[in-house]
Coordinates of C-alpha atoms in Angstrom, one line a residue:
Chain A
X1254 CA 81.4 96.9 94.5
X1255 CA 83.7 99.9 94.6
X1256 CA 85.1 101.0 97.8
X1257 CA 86.8 104.0 99.2
X1258 CA 89.1 103.9 102.1
X1259 CA 90.8 106.8 104.0
X1260 CA 93.9 105.7 105.4
X1261 CA 96.7 106.4 107.7
X1262 CA 99.8 104.2 108.2
X1263 CA 100.1 100.8 110.0
X1264 CA 96.3 100.6 111.2
X1265 CA 95.0 101.6 107.8
X1266 CA 97.3 99.3 105.9
X1267 CA 96.5 96.1 108.1
X1268 CA 93.0 96.8 107.8
X1269 CA 93.4 97.1 103.9
X1270 CA 94.9 93.9 104.0
X1271 CA 91.9 92.4 105.7
X1272 CA 89.5 94.1 103.4
X1273 CA 91.2 92.8 100.3
X1274 CA 91.0 89.1 101.8
X1275 CA 87.4 89.8 102.5
X1276 CA 86.5 91.2 99.3
X1277 CA 88.9 90.0 96.7
X1278 CA 86.9 91.2 93.7
X1279 CA 86.1 94.6 95.0
X1280 CA 87.8 97.7 93.2
X1281 CA 89.4 99.5 96.2
X1282 CA 90.5 103.2 96.1
X1283 CA 92.6 104.3 99.1
X1284 CA 92.9 108.0 99.9
X1285 CA 96.1 108.1 101.9
X1286 CA 97.4 110.7 104.5
X1287 CA 100.2 113.0 103.2
X1288 CA 100.1 115.0 106.4
X1289 CA 103.0 113.3 108.1
X1290 CA 105.1 113.5 105.1
X1291 CA 108.7 114.9 105.8
X1292 CA 111.7 115.9 103.9
X1293 CA 114.8 114.1 105.6
X1294 CA 118.4 114.4 104.0
X1295 CA 116.8 116.5 101.1
X1296 CA 114.5 113.4 100.2
X1297 CA 110.6 113.4 100.4
X1298 CA 109.7 110.8 102.7
X1299 CA 105.9 109.5 102.8
X1300 CA 105.6 107.3 105.6
X1301 CA 101.7 106.5 105.5
X1302 CA 101.7 106.1 101.6
X1303 CA 104.4 103.8 101.8
X1304 CA 103.2 101.9 104.8
X1305 CA 100.1 101.1 102.8
X1306 CA 102.2 100.3 99.4
X1307 CA 104.7 98.2 101.3
X1308 CA 102.2 96.4 103.5
X1309 CA 99.8 95.5 100.6
X1310 CA 102.8 95.0 98.2
X1311 CA 104.4 92.0 100.5
X1312 CA 107.5 94.2 101.1
X1313 CA 106.6 95.6 104.8
X1314 CA 108.6 94.6 108.1
X1315 CA 105.7 92.5 109.6
X1316 CA 106.5 92.8 113.2
X1317 CA 107.4 96.5 113.1
X1318 CA 104.4 97.5 111.0
X1319 CA 106.7 100.1 109.0
X1320 CA 109.5 100.0 106.9
X1321 CA 110.9 97.3 104.8
X1322 CA 111.6 93.5 105.4
X1323 CA 115.1 92.4 105.5
X1324 CA 116.3 95.8 105.9
X1325 CA 119.9 97.0 106.3
X1326 CA 121.0 100.5 107.8
X1327 CA 124.2 101.6 106.1
X1328 CA 123.2 104.6 104.5
X1329 CA 121.7 106.0 107.8
X1330 CA 125.1 105.0 109.7
X1331 CA 127.1 106.7 107.2
X1332 CA 125.0 110.0 107.3
X1333 CA 125.6 109.8 111.2
X1334 CA 129.2 109.4 110.5
X1335 CA 128.9 112.6 108.5
X1336 CA 127.2 114.2 111.4
X1337 CA 124.1 114.6 109.5
X1338 CA 120.8 114.0 111.0
X1339 CA 118.1 113.3 112.4
X1340 CA 119.2 110.0 113.7
X1341 CA 115.7 109.3 115.2
X1342 CA 114.1 108.6 112.1
X1343 CA 115.0 105.2 111.0
X1344 CA 115.3 104.9 107.2
X1345 CA 116.6 101.6 106.1
X1346 CA 118.8 101.3 102.9
X1347 CA 115.7 99.6 100.9
X1348 CA 113.5 102.4 102.0
X1349 CA 116.1 105.0 101.0
X1350 CA 115.6 103.9 97.2
X1351 CA 111.9 104.9 97.6
X1352 CA 112.6 108.0 98.7
X1353 CA 115.4 108.7 96.2
X1354 CA 112.9 107.5 93.3
X1355 CA 110.1 109.8 94.7
X1356 CA 112.3 112.9 95.2
X1357 CA 113.9 112.5 91.5
X1358 CA 110.4 112.2 90.1
X1359 CA 109.2 115.2 92.2
X1360 CA 112.0 117.3 91.1
X1361 CA 111.4 116.4 87.5
X1362 CA 108.2 117.9 88.0
X1363 CA 105.6 114.8 88.5
X1364 CA 103.0 115.3 90.9
X1365 CA 102.9 113.1 94.0
X1366 CA 99.9 111.1 92.8
X1367 CA 101.7 110.5 89.5
X1368 CA 104.8 109.4 91.7
X1369 CA 102.7 107.2 93.8
X1370 CA 101.2 105.6 90.8
X1371 CA 104.6 105.0 89.4
X1372 CA 105.8 103.6 92.9
X1373 CA 102.9 101.3 93.1
X1374 CA 103.6 99.9 89.5
X1375 CA 106.4 98.1 91.2
X1376 CA 104.5 96.9 94.3
X1377 CA 101.2 95.9 92.8
X1378 CA 99.3 96.6 95.8
X1379 CA 95.9 95.3 94.5
X1380 CA 94.3 98.9 95.4
X1381 CA 94.5 102.0 93.8
X1382 CA 96.5 104.3 96.1
X1383 CA 95.9 108.0 95.8
X1384 CA 97.6 110.7 97.9
X1385 CA 95.0 112.9 99.6
X1386 CA 96.5 116.0 97.7
X1387 CA 99.3 116.8 95.5
X1388 CA 99.8 119.9 97.4
X1389 CA 102.2 120.1 100.5
X1390 CA 100.3 119.5 103.9
X1391 CA 102.4 119.1 106.9
X1392 CA 100.9 118.4 110.2
X1393 CA 102.6 120.4 113.1
X1394 CA 102.0 119.8 116.8
X1395 CA 102.2 122.5 119.4
X1396 CA 104.0 121.7 122.5
X1397 CA 105.9 123.2 125.3
X1398 CA 109.8 122.9 125.3
X1399 CA 111.8 123.6 128.3
X1400 CA 114.2 125.7 126.2
X1401 CA 112.1 127.4 123.7
X1402 CA 108.7 127.7 125.5
X1403 CA 105.5 126.7 123.1
X1404 CA 106.5 126.0 119.7
X1405 CA 105.2 124.1 116.8
X1406 CA 107.1 121.0 116.0
X1407 CA 106.5 118.4 112.8
X1408 CA 104.4 115.7 113.5
X1409 CA 107.1 113.0 112.9
X1410 CA 109.1 115.0 115.5
X1411 CA 106.5 114.7 118.2
X1412 CA 105.4 111.2 117.2
X1413 CA 108.9 109.7 116.6
X1414 CA 111.5 111.6 118.4
X1415 CA 109.3 112.8 121.3
X1416 CA 107.3 109.4 121.4
X1417 CA 104.2 111.7 122.0
X1418 CA 105.4 111.9 125.7
X1419 CA 104.7 115.7 126.0
X1420 CA 101.2 117.3 125.8
X1421 CA 99.8 118.2 122.5
X1422 CA 98.2 121.6 122.8
X1423 CA 96.9 121.8 119.2
X1424 CA 97.5 119.9 116.0
X1425 CA 97.5 122.0 112.9
X1426 CA 97.5 120.6 109.2
X1427 CA 99.4 123.4 107.7
X1428 CA 98.9 124.0 104.2
X1429 CA 95.5 121.9 104.4
X1430 CA 93.1 124.9 103.7
X1431 CA 95.1 125.8 100.6
X1432 CA 95.1 122.2 99.5
X1433 CA 93.3 120.6 96.4
X1434 CA 92.3 117.3 96.5
X1435 CA 94.5 115.1 94.3
X1436 CA 93.2 114.1 90.8
X1437 CA 90.8 111.1 91.1
X1438 CA 90.0 111.5 94.8
X1439 CA 86.6 113.4 94.5
X1440 CA 85.8 111.2 91.5
X1441 CA 86.2 107.9 93.3
X1442 CA 84.5 109.2 96.4
X1443 CA 81.4 110.0 94.0
X1444 CA 81.6 106.6 92.4
X1445 CA 81.9 104.8 95.7
X1446 CA 79.3 102.0 96.9
X1447 CA 80.6 102.5 100.3
X1448 CA 83.1 104.6 102.3
X1449 CA 85.2 103.3 105.1
X1450 CA 87.2 104.7 107.9
X1451 CA 89.6 102.1 109.1
X1452 CA 90.7 102.1 112.7
X1453 CA 93.5 104.8 111.7
X1454 CA 94.0 107.9 113.9
X1455 CA 91.0 110.0 113.8
X1456 CA 93.1 113.2 114.1
X1457 CA 96.4 113.1 112.3
X1458 CA 95.4 110.4 109.9
X1459 CA 91.9 110.5 108.5
X1460 CA 91.5 113.9 110.3
X1461 CA 94.1 115.3 108.1
X1462 CA 92.7 113.8 105.1
X1463 CA 89.3 115.4 105.9
X1464 CA 90.9 118.6 106.3
X1465 CA 91.4 119.1 102.7
X1466 CA 88.7 121.3 101.5
X1467 CA 86.2 119.2 99.5
X1468 CA 86.8 115.7 100.7
X1469 CA 84.8 115.9 103.8
X1470 CA 81.8 117.6 101.7
X1471 CA 82.3 115.0 99.0
X1472 CA 81.8 112.1 101.6
X1473 CA 79.0 113.5 103.4
X1474 CA 77.1 114.1 99.9
X1475 CA 78.0 111.0 98.4
X1476 CA 75.0 109.3 99.3
X1477 CA 76.4 106.0 100.3
X1478 CA 77.1 104.3 103.5
X1479 CA 80.1 105.7 105.4
X1480 CA 81.5 103.2 108.2
X1481 CA 84.1 103.7 110.6
X1482 CA 85.9 101.1 113.0
X1483 CA 87.0 102.6 116.3
X1484 CA 90.8 102.9 116.8
X1485 CA 90.3 103.1 120.6
X1486 CA 89.5 99.9 122.5
X1487 CA 88.9 99.9 126.1
X1488 CA 89.8 103.7 126.3
X1489 CA 93.1 103.3 125.0
X1490 CA 94.5 103.4 121.3
X1491 CA 94.9 99.8 120.0
X1492 CA 98.5 101.2 119.0
X1493 CA 100.1 104.4 118.8
X1494 CA 99.3 107.5 121.0
X1495 CA 96.1 108.5 119.5
X1496 CA 95.0 109.4 122.9
X1497 CA 97.4 112.2 123.2
X1498 CA 96.3 113.9 120.0
X1499 CA 92.6 113.4 120.8
X1500 CA 93.1 115.5 123.9
X1501 CA 94.5 118.4 121.7
X1502 CA 91.3 118.5 119.9
X1503 CA 89.3 118.0 123.1
X1504 CA 88.0 114.7 122.4
X1505 CA 88.1 111.9 125.0
X1506 CA 89.9 108.6 124.1
X1507 CA 86.7 106.5 124.2
X1508 CA 84.9 104.6 121.1
X1509 CA 82.1 106.8 121.4
X1510 CA 83.9 110.3 121.8
X1511 CA 85.5 109.5 118.4
X1512 CA 82.3 108.6 116.7
X1513 CA 81.0 111.9 118.0
X1514 CA 84.0 113.6 116.6
X1515 CA 83.3 112.3 113.2
X1516 CA 79.6 113.3 113.9
X1517 CA 76.2 111.8 112.1
X1518 CA 76.7 114.2 109.4
X1519 CA 79.5 112.3 108.2
X1520 CA 79.4 108.8 109.8
X1521 CA 76.6 106.2 109.1
X1522 CA 77.9 103.2 110.8
X1523 CA 80.5 102.6 113.7
X1524 CA 82.2 99.6 114.7
X1525 CA 83.4 99.4 118.5
X1526 CA 85.4 96.4 120.4
X1527 CA 83.3 94.1 122.1
X1528 CA 84.8 95.4 125.4
X1529 CA 83.1 98.7 124.4
X1530 CA 79.8 97.3 124.0
X1531 CA 78.2 99.5 126.6
X1532 CA 78.8 102.5 124.4
X1533 CA 76.5 101.2 121.5
X1534 CA 73.5 103.0 122.9
X1535 CA 75.4 106.3 123.3
X1536 CA 76.5 106.1 119.8
X1537 CA 73.2 105.2 118.3
X1538 CA 71.7 107.9 120.3
X1539 CA 73.8 110.3 118.3
X1540 CA 72.3 108.8 115.1
X1541 CA 75.1 106.6 114.1
X1542 CA 74.3 102.9 113.6
X1543 CA 76.7 101.0 116.0
X1544 CA 77.7 97.4 116.6
X1545 CA 80.3 95.8 118.9
X1546 CA 82.8 93.5 117.4
X1547 CA 86.1 92.1 118.0
X1548 CA 88.6 94.9 116.8
X1549 CA 92.0 93.6 117.1
X1550 CA 93.8 93.2 114.1
X1551 CA 96.0 90.1 115.4
X1552 CA 96.1 88.5 111.8
X1553 CA 95.0 88.9 108.3
X1554 CA 92.0 86.7 109.3
X1555 CA 91.0 88.6 112.2
X1556 CA 91.2 92.0 110.0
X1557 CA 89.2 90.4 107.1
X1558 CA 86.4 89.7 109.7
X1559 CA 86.5 93.4 110.6
X1560 CA 86.3 94.3 107.2
X1561 CA 83.2 91.8 106.6
X1562 CA 81.4 93.4 109.7
X1563 CA 82.1 96.9 108.3
X1564 CA 80.5 96.0 104.9
X1565 CA 77.5 94.2 106.6
X1566 CA 76.9 97.2 108.8
X1567 CA 77.1 99.5 105.6
X1568 CA 74.5 97.0 104.0
X1569 CA 72.3 97.6 107.0
X1570 CA 72.9 101.2 106.7
X1571 CA 71.9 101.2 103.1
X1572 CA 68.7 99.1 103.7
Chain B
X883 CA 156.8 123.1 101.6
X884 CA 153.6 123.8 99.8
X885 CA 152.7 121.5 97.4
X886 CA 149.9 121.9 94.9
X887 CA 148.7 118.8 92.9
X888 CA 146.0 118.6 90.1
X889 CA 144.2 115.2 90.4
X890 CA 142.0 113.0 88.8
X891 CA 140.7 109.8 90.4
X892 CA 142.6 106.8 91.0
X893 CA 146.0 107.6 89.8
X894 CA 146.0 111.1 91.5
X895 CA 144.6 109.5 94.8
X896 CA 147.3 106.8 95.0
X897 CA 150.1 109.3 94.1
X898 CA 148.8 111.7 96.8
X899 CA 149.0 108.9 99.2
X900 CA 152.5 108.3 98.2
X901 CA 153.2 112.0 98.5
X902 CA 151.9 112.3 102.1
X903 CA 154.0 109.5 103.1
X904 CA 157.0 111.0 101.3
X905 CA 156.5 114.6 103.1
X906 CA 154.4 114.0 106.0
X907 CA 155.0 117.8 106.9
X908 CA 154.2 119.5 103.6
X909 CA 151.1 121.6 103.2
X910 CA 149.5 120.0 100.2
X911 CA 146.5 121.6 98.4
X912 CA 144.8 119.1 95.9
X913 CA 142.8 120.6 92.9
X914 CA 140.3 118.0 92.0
X915 CA 138.9 117.4 88.7
X916 CA 135.0 117.8 88.6
X917 CA 134.4 117.3 84.9
X918 CA 133.4 113.6 85.4
X919 CA 130.6 114.7 87.8
X920 CA 127.4 113.2 87.1
X921 CA 123.9 113.4 88.5
X922 CA 122.5 110.1 89.1
X923 CA 118.9 109.4 90.6
X924 CA 118.7 113.2 91.3
X925 CA 121.8 113.1 93.3
X926 CA 125.1 115.0 92.6
X927 CA 128.2 112.6 92.3
X928 CA 131.9 113.7 92.2
X929 CA 133.6 110.5 91.5
X930 CA 137.2 112.1 91.5
X931 CA 136.7 114.3 94.5
X932 CA 135.4 111.1 96.3
X933 CA 138.1 108.8 95.3
X934 CA 140.8 111.2 96.5
X935 CA 138.6 111.8 99.9
X936 CA 138.1 108.1 100.6
X937 CA 141.7 107.0 99.5
X938 CA 143.4 109.4 101.8
X939 CA 140.8 109.2 104.6
X940 CA 141.0 105.4 104.7
X941 CA 137.6 104.5 103.4
X942 CA 138.4 103.3 99.9
X943 CA 137.9 99.9 98.6
X944 CA 141.6 99.0 98.0
X945 CA 141.6 96.6 95.2
X946 CA 139.0 98.2 93.2
X947 CA 140.5 101.8 93.7
X948 CA 137.1 103.5 93.8
X949 CA 133.9 103.4 96.2
X950 CA 134.1 102.4 99.7
X951 CA 135.5 99.3 101.3
X952 CA 132.7 96.8 103.0
X953 CA 130.2 98.3 100.7
X954 CA 126.7 96.8 100.1
X955 CA 124.1 97.4 97.4
X956 CA 120.6 97.5 98.7
X957 CA 119.8 100.8 97.5
X958 CA 121.1 100.0 93.9
X959 CA 119.2 96.8 93.7
X960 CA 116.0 98.4 95.0
X961 CA 116.4 101.2 92.3
X962 CA 116.7 98.6 89.9
X963 CA 113.4 96.9 91.1
X964 CA 111.6 100.3 90.7
X965 CA 113.2 100.2 86.9
X966 CA 115.2 103.2 87.7
X967 CA 118.5 103.2 86.3
X968 CA 121.4 103.5 85.1
X969 CA 122.3 100.0 86.4
X970 CA 126.0 100.4 84.8
X971 CA 127.0 102.8 87.5
X972 CA 128.2 101.3 90.8
X973 CA 126.9 103.2 93.7
X974 CA 127.1 101.4 96.9
X975 CA 124.9 102.0 99.9
X976 CA 127.8 103.7 102.0
X977 CA 128.8 105.8 98.8
X978 CA 125.1 106.9 98.6
X979 CA 125.4 108.6 102.1
X980 CA 127.9 110.9 100.5
X981 CA 126.1 111.9 97.6
X982 CA 122.9 112.4 99.6
X983 CA 125.0 114.9 101.9
X984 CA 126.5 116.5 99.0
X985 CA 123.2 117.0 97.1
X986 CA 121.4 118.4 100.4
X987 CA 124.0 121.0 101.0
X988 CA 124.1 121.7 97.1
X989 CA 120.4 122.4 97.0
X990 CA 120.5 124.4 100.4
X991 CA 122.7 126.6 98.4
X992 CA 126.2 125.6 99.3
X993 CA 129.0 125.8 96.5
X994 CA 130.8 122.5 95.8
X995 CA 133.8 123.9 97.3
X996 CA 132.4 124.4 100.7
X997 CA 130.3 121.0 100.5
X998 CA 133.7 119.3 99.7
X999 CA 135.2 121.0 102.8
X1000 CA 132.4 119.7 105.1
X1001 CA 132.8 116.2 103.6
X1002 CA 136.4 116.2 104.2
X1003 CA 135.7 117.3 107.6
X1004 CA 134.8 113.8 108.4
X1005 CA 137.5 112.0 106.3
X1006 CA 140.4 114.1 107.7
X1007 CA 142.3 113.4 104.2
X1008 CA 145.4 115.4 105.5
X1009 CA 145.5 117.4 102.4
X1010 CA 143.2 120.3 101.4
X1011 CA 141.0 119.3 98.7
X1012 CA 139.5 122.0 96.5
X1013 CA 137.3 121.2 93.3
X1014 CA 138.7 122.9 90.2
X1015 CA 135.6 125.0 90.1
X1016 CA 132.2 125.6 91.9
X1017 CA 130.5 125.9 88.5
X1018 CA 129.1 123.0 86.4
X1019 CA 131.6 121.5 84.0
X1020 CA 130.7 118.3 82.4
X1021 CA 133.0 116.4 80.2
X1022 CA 131.2 114.8 76.9
X1023 CA 132.7 112.4 74.4
X1024 CA 131.9 112.4 71.0
X1025 CA 131.2 109.0 69.5
X1026 CA 129.7 107.2 66.7
X1027 CA 126.5 104.8 67.7
X1028 CA 124.7 102.5 65.4
X1029 CA 121.4 103.9 66.3
X1030 CA 121.9 107.8 66.6
X1031 CA 125.1 108.3 64.4
X1032 CA 127.5 110.7 65.7
X1033 CA 126.6 111.9 69.3
X1034 CA 127.9 113.4 72.5
X1035 CA 127.6 111.3 75.8
X1036 CA 128.7 111.9 79.2
X1037 CA 132.3 111.0 80.0
X1038 CA 131.0 108.4 82.6
X1039 CA 128.7 106.8 80.0
X1040 CA 131.8 106.6 77.8
X1041 CA 134.1 105.4 80.3
X1042 CA 131.9 103.1 82.6
X1043 CA 129.1 101.9 80.3
X1044 CA 130.8 101.9 77.0
X1045 CA 134.5 100.8 78.6
X1046 CA 135.8 103.2 75.9
X1047 CA 135.4 100.4 73.5
X1048 CA 134.5 102.8 70.7
X1049 CA 136.6 105.5 69.2
X1050 CA 136.4 108.9 70.7
X1051 CA 136.4 111.6 68.2
X1052 CA 136.4 114.6 70.4
X1053 CA 136.6 115.5 74.4
X1054 CA 134.6 118.7 75.2
X1055 CA 134.6 120.0 78.8
X1056 CA 131.2 121.6 78.7
X1057 CA 130.8 124.6 80.6
X1058 CA 134.5 125.1 81.1
X1059 CA 135.0 128.2 79.1
X1060 CA 132.2 129.8 81.5
X1061 CA 133.7 128.3 84.5
X1062 CA 135.8 130.4 87.2
X1063 CA 138.4 128.6 89.5
X1064 CA 136.9 127.7 92.7
X1065 CA 137.6 130.0 95.9
X1066 CA 141.5 129.1 97.0
X1067 CA 142.5 127.8 93.8
X1068 CA 144.5 130.3 92.3
X1069 CA 145.6 131.5 95.8
X1070 CA 147.2 127.9 96.3
X1071 CA 148.9 127.8 92.9
X1072 CA 150.3 131.5 93.6
X1073 CA 151.6 130.5 97.1
X1074 CA 152.9 127.0 96.0
X1075 CA 156.7 126.1 96.3
X1076 CA 156.1 123.3 93.6
X1077 CA 153.1 122.0 91.4
X1078 CA 152.7 118.4 90.6
X1079 CA 150.9 116.4 87.8
X1080 CA 150.5 113.1 89.1
X1081 CA 150.1 110.2 86.8
X1082 CA 146.4 111.3 86.1
X1083 CA 144.7 111.2 82.9
X1084 CA 146.3 114.1 80.7
X1085 CA 143.1 114.7 78.7
X1086 CA 139.9 114.1 80.7
X1087 CA 141.5 114.7 84.3
X1088 CA 144.2 117.2 84.3
X1089 CA 143.3 118.5 81.0
X1090 CA 139.8 119.4 82.4
X1091 CA 141.3 121.1 85.3
X1092 CA 143.6 123.2 83.1
X1093 CA 140.5 124.1 80.9
X1094 CA 139.1 126.2 83.5
X1095 CA 140.2 129.8 82.6
X1096 CA 142.8 131.2 84.7
X1097 CA 144.3 127.7 86.1
X1098 CA 146.8 127.0 83.3
X1099 CA 147.9 130.9 83.2
X1100 CA 148.3 130.8 87.0
X1101 CA 150.4 127.7 87.0
X1102 CA 152.5 128.9 83.9
X1103 CA 153.0 132.3 85.9
X1104 CA 153.7 130.9 89.2
X1105 CA 157.3 130.8 88.9
X1106 CA 157.9 127.5 90.6
X1107 CA 159.0 124.2 89.4
X1108 CA 156.1 122.2 87.7
X1109 CA 156.8 118.6 87.3
X1110 CA 154.5 115.7 86.0
X1111 CA 154.6 111.8 86.1
X1112 CA 153.6 110.1 82.8
X1113 CA 150.4 108.1 83.1
X1114 CA 151.9 106.1 79.8
X1115 CA 154.1 103.5 80.3
X1116 CA 155.6 101.5 77.6
X1117 CA 153.3 103.0 75.1
X1118 CA 149.9 102.1 77.1
X1119 CA 148.3 103.6 80.1
X1120 CA 149.2 102.3 83.4
X1121 CA 145.4 101.9 84.1
X1122 CA 142.4 102.9 82.5
X1123 CA 142.0 104.0 79.1
X1124 CA 143.9 107.2 78.5
X1125 CA 145.1 106.0 75.1
X1126 CA 141.6 106.4 73.8
X1127 CA 141.2 109.9 74.9
X1128 CA 144.7 110.9 73.8
X1129 CA 143.8 109.7 70.2
X1130 CA 140.9 112.2 70.5
X1131 CA 143.0 115.1 70.8
X1132 CA 145.5 113.7 68.3
X1133 CA 148.4 112.9 70.9
X1134 CA 150.2 109.5 70.7
X1135 CA 150.1 107.1 73.8
X1136 CA 153.9 107.7 74.6
X1137 CA 155.2 109.3 77.5
X1138 CA 157.1 111.9 75.3
X1139 CA 153.9 112.8 73.6
X1140 CA 152.0 113.7 76.9
X1141 CA 155.1 115.7 77.9
X1142 CA 155.0 117.7 74.5
X1143 CA 151.0 117.9 74.8
X1144 CA 151.4 119.5 78.2
X1145 CA 154.3 121.7 76.7
X1146 CA 157.4 123.4 78.2
X1147 CA 155.4 126.5 78.7
X1148 CA 153.8 124.6 81.4
X1149 CA 155.6 121.6 82.4
X1150 CA 159.4 122.0 83.7
X1151 CA 160.1 118.5 84.6
X1152 CA 158.9 115.1 83.6
X1153 CA 159.1 111.8 84.7
X1154 CA 159.1 108.7 82.7
X1155 CA 159.2 105.0 83.6
X1156 CA 162.6 103.2 83.1
X1157 CA 161.1 101.2 80.2
X1158 CA 160.9 104.5 78.6
X1159 CA 164.2 105.7 79.1
X1160 CA 165.0 106.0 75.3
X1161 CA 162.5 109.0 75.2
X1162 CA 164.2 111.1 77.8
X1163 CA 166.4 112.9 75.3
X1164 CA 163.3 113.7 73.1
X1165 CA 161.6 115.1 76.1
X1166 CA 164.6 117.1 77.1
X1167 CA 165.1 118.3 73.5
X1168 CA 161.7 119.8 73.9
X1169 CA 162.9 122.0 76.8
X1170 CA 161.4 119.7 79.7
X1171 CA 163.8 118.4 82.1
X1172 CA 163.4 114.3 82.1
X1173 CA 164.4 111.5 84.2
X1174 CA 163.4 107.8 83.9
X1175 CA 162.4 106.1 87.4
X1176 CA 160.0 103.2 88.2
X1177 CA 156.4 104.6 87.7
X1178 CA 154.3 101.6 88.8
X1179 CA 152.3 102.5 92.0
X1180 CA 152.2 99.0 93.4
X1181 CA 152.1 100.0 96.8
X1182 CA 152.3 103.1 99.1
X1183 CA 156.1 102.6 99.4
X1184 CA 156.4 103.0 95.6
X1185 CA 154.0 105.8 95.2
X1186 CA 156.3 107.5 98.0
X1187 CA 159.4 107.0 95.9
X1188 CA 157.7 108.4 92.8
X1189 CA 156.7 111.4 94.8
X1190 CA 160.4 111.8 96.1
X1191 CA 161.7 111.4 92.7
X1192 CA 159.2 114.4 91.4
X1193 CA 160.3 116.5 94.4
X1194 CA 163.9 115.8 93.7
X1195 CA 163.5 116.7 90.0
X1196 CA 161.8 120.0 91.0
X1197 CA 164.7 120.9 93.1
X1198 CA 167.0 120.4 90.0
X1199 CA 164.6 122.5 88.0
X1200 CA 164.6 125.2 90.7
X1201 CA 168.4 125.0 90.8

């Protein structure tokens, strides 16, 4: 079975771990979000790609969900001693090595997809990880600031520095319109037996991937079941601050509203949590097959069960 | 008193610590060798500048003489896990931060002299440190290799990887002929009351600085005492492998031969170690005033005494 998964960071990575456990023989291609990539200290940092790679490769900081296990912070504290920031982005020493290798390869002329493949040669994540594009896309968030009025800030500044504590007026994947899908992305979609949207952020993770011209169209035209899992449980994001960016695109923070946001033109099936069982008829009325199942990824077993439910729903759609 | 010092790495840095102790009120400008700079992992590394900066700024690994105290090696071991080398160059985590800041500033367009000034703003070395040039100069060493025959390797590869264990046929400061002295270098020389050559390597440290067009001439024409200290004691380098590169330029590894290599056109005074007292007449016969004094920098006190002897000899020359 060939499965294509669109993934953001922590939610996508944990779902993928469950999917691998549920379908160890499946051929899984992950199209990773690069809209939250950021240049820090002259280095190219790809938080979502790394979270997927570290999680599936066994290097992730389990409790935190991002960054490396057994991490130290000598480089960061030294940079601070030089007065070089930002200090709000927590890069550890082990993590720095990844960014150093990536930057060196990028500056040597390798596209991000080739760099990602090289990094994965070490981590052996057991899936094929492809960035959504080799072109630069950078998600910006429009906010109001006391000093400068309304301005656009990098997604990471909004998310990590400001903790999404101010209203987002708009979310713009700068550069997406001019971006091309990375080599292998459209081919993987065309060859897929099923396409899954994990409970990742529908705006800044999966939404950004879909903003790369050609990807949304390829998924809609693939002719295979497309099944998603709601990142909203009981009217709030399971983790992160998805409600904040949903508001910016005028979407209510409910499982049904997120399904409608993707739309029946894209989505064939949708899993909501059991606490949102009441919304199943609303989703189905919109032309999307819907089931209510437990959607909390408390451990790999729970994530694997969710993955199985998604694949079961896909088979229902197909039949 | 305005003192200009040409410095390489460990020997130069330890001498400078003695000079500061001997003359705490002196205005000291250090012209640093950049011929051993190397790009590693996409980062610009300046070993000699950093050794001076760390030593005088209190951050040096005392026993080792280079690198940072209390160092860890997470980044390096991660790079090795990615299969990214070289592994023979020992960059620690704290040290990496320096190279990251330097590279970021360099890529933002700042010349190395401005970057060095910014790094020194943290370390407060108590001297003004200027790289010999803002242009790229890279010392190469011509060696015989079993696999590829005679070839040029980067100085660091010769020195650190090969431990200078093979014969050097030539030492070439690639790019030196086209290099210009960094801003402030010629001005400092012109304004100096005395110019000192510490017991640094006469070929790959001080020799490289003198290879930048304009520097040797400025020193010769400054009209102030120029006094050096022999890095060779009893026919062998005090530390390092200076004899290997001296052979490459056809100079014997003796205190007297190194003085003659600099020449009376450049050097007014020369300090040899007491074990080389017999060579004093030979040096003086070549027109260079010479004294035999202890030249082992066993501690700051010993280095300060050496610095005082150099300044005393400079006063004799002046008188």
